[in-house]
XYZ file of C-alpha atoms in Angstrom:
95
model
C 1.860 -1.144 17.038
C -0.524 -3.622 18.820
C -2.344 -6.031 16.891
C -6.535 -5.137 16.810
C -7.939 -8.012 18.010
C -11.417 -6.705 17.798
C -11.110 -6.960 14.163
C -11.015 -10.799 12.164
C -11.678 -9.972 8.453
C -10.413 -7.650 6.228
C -11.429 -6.582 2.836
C -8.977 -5.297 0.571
C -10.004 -3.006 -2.734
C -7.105 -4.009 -5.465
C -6.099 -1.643 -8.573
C -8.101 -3.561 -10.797
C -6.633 -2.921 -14.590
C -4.130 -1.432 -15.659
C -1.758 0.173 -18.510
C 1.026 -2.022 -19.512
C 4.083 -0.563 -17.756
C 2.137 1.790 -15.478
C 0.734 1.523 -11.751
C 2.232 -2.073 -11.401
C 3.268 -0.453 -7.855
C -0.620 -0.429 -6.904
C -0.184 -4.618 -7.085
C 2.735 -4.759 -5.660
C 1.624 -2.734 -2.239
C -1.604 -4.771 -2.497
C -0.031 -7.991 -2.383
C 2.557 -7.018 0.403
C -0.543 -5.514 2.623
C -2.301 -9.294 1.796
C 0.948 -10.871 2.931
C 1.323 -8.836 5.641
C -2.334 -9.287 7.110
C -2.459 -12.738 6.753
C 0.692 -13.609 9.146
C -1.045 -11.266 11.463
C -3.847 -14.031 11.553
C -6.420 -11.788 9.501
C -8.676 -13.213 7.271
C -8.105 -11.345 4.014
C -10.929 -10.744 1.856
C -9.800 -9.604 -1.918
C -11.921 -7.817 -4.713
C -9.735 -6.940 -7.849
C -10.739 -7.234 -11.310
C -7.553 -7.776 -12.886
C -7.453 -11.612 -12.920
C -3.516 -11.111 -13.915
C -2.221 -10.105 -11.124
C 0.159 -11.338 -8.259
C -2.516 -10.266 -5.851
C -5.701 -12.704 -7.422
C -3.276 -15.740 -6.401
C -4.802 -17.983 -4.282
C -2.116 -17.884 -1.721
C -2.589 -14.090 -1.129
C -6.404 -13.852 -0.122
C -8.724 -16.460 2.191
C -11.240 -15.137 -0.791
C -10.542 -13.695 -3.880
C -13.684 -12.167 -5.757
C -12.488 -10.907 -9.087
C -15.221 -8.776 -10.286
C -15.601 -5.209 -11.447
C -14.593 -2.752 -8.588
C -18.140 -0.762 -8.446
C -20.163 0.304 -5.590
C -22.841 -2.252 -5.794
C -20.576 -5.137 -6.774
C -18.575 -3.997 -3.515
C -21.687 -3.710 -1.459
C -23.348 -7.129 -2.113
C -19.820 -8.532 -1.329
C -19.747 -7.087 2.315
C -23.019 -8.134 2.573
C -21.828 -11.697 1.846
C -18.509 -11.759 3.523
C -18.920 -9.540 6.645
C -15.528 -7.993 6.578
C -14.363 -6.216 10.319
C -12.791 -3.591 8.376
C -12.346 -2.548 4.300
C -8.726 -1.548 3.292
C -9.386 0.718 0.039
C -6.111 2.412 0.062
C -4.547 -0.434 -2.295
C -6.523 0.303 -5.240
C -3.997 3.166 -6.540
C -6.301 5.073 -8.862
C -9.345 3.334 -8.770
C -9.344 3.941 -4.349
């Protein structure tokens, strides 16, 4: 598939918390789409309020925002950031 070049940012919605032995999969597809996006040249754009995960590393995002995952919180960082496109399909449950 051809890269999008009309597209520069990308915000990604992360699991947020989680049970102890359950959904670690939802951080574990998160981090891999970070990964992934970044060697395309994206600038990745996290939100994920689970400060204990692989994903809120600084290596994975260009900006990590670990906040609650809630519709306003979400808004006013779009607002801020400008993202080209919002992946929400990472956040397992909480997408």
């Amino acid at each position: 598939m051809p890269k999008r070049t009309d597209l520069e940012s990308i915000l990604i919605l992360g699991a947020g918390p989680i049970v102890i032995g359950q959904a670690c999969e939802f951080d574990y597809s998160g981090a891999q789409a970070c990964k992934a996006l970044r060697e395309e040249g994206y600038r990745v754009i996290l939100v994920n309020s689970n400060p204990a995960t692989i994903m809120t590393d600084p290596a994975m995002a260009d900006a990590t925002y670990i906040e609650p995952i809630r519709w306003d919180t979400v808004e006013k960082i779009i607002a801020k950031e400008r993202p080209s496109a919002i992946l929400p399909t990472m956040g397992g449950q909480t997408a």
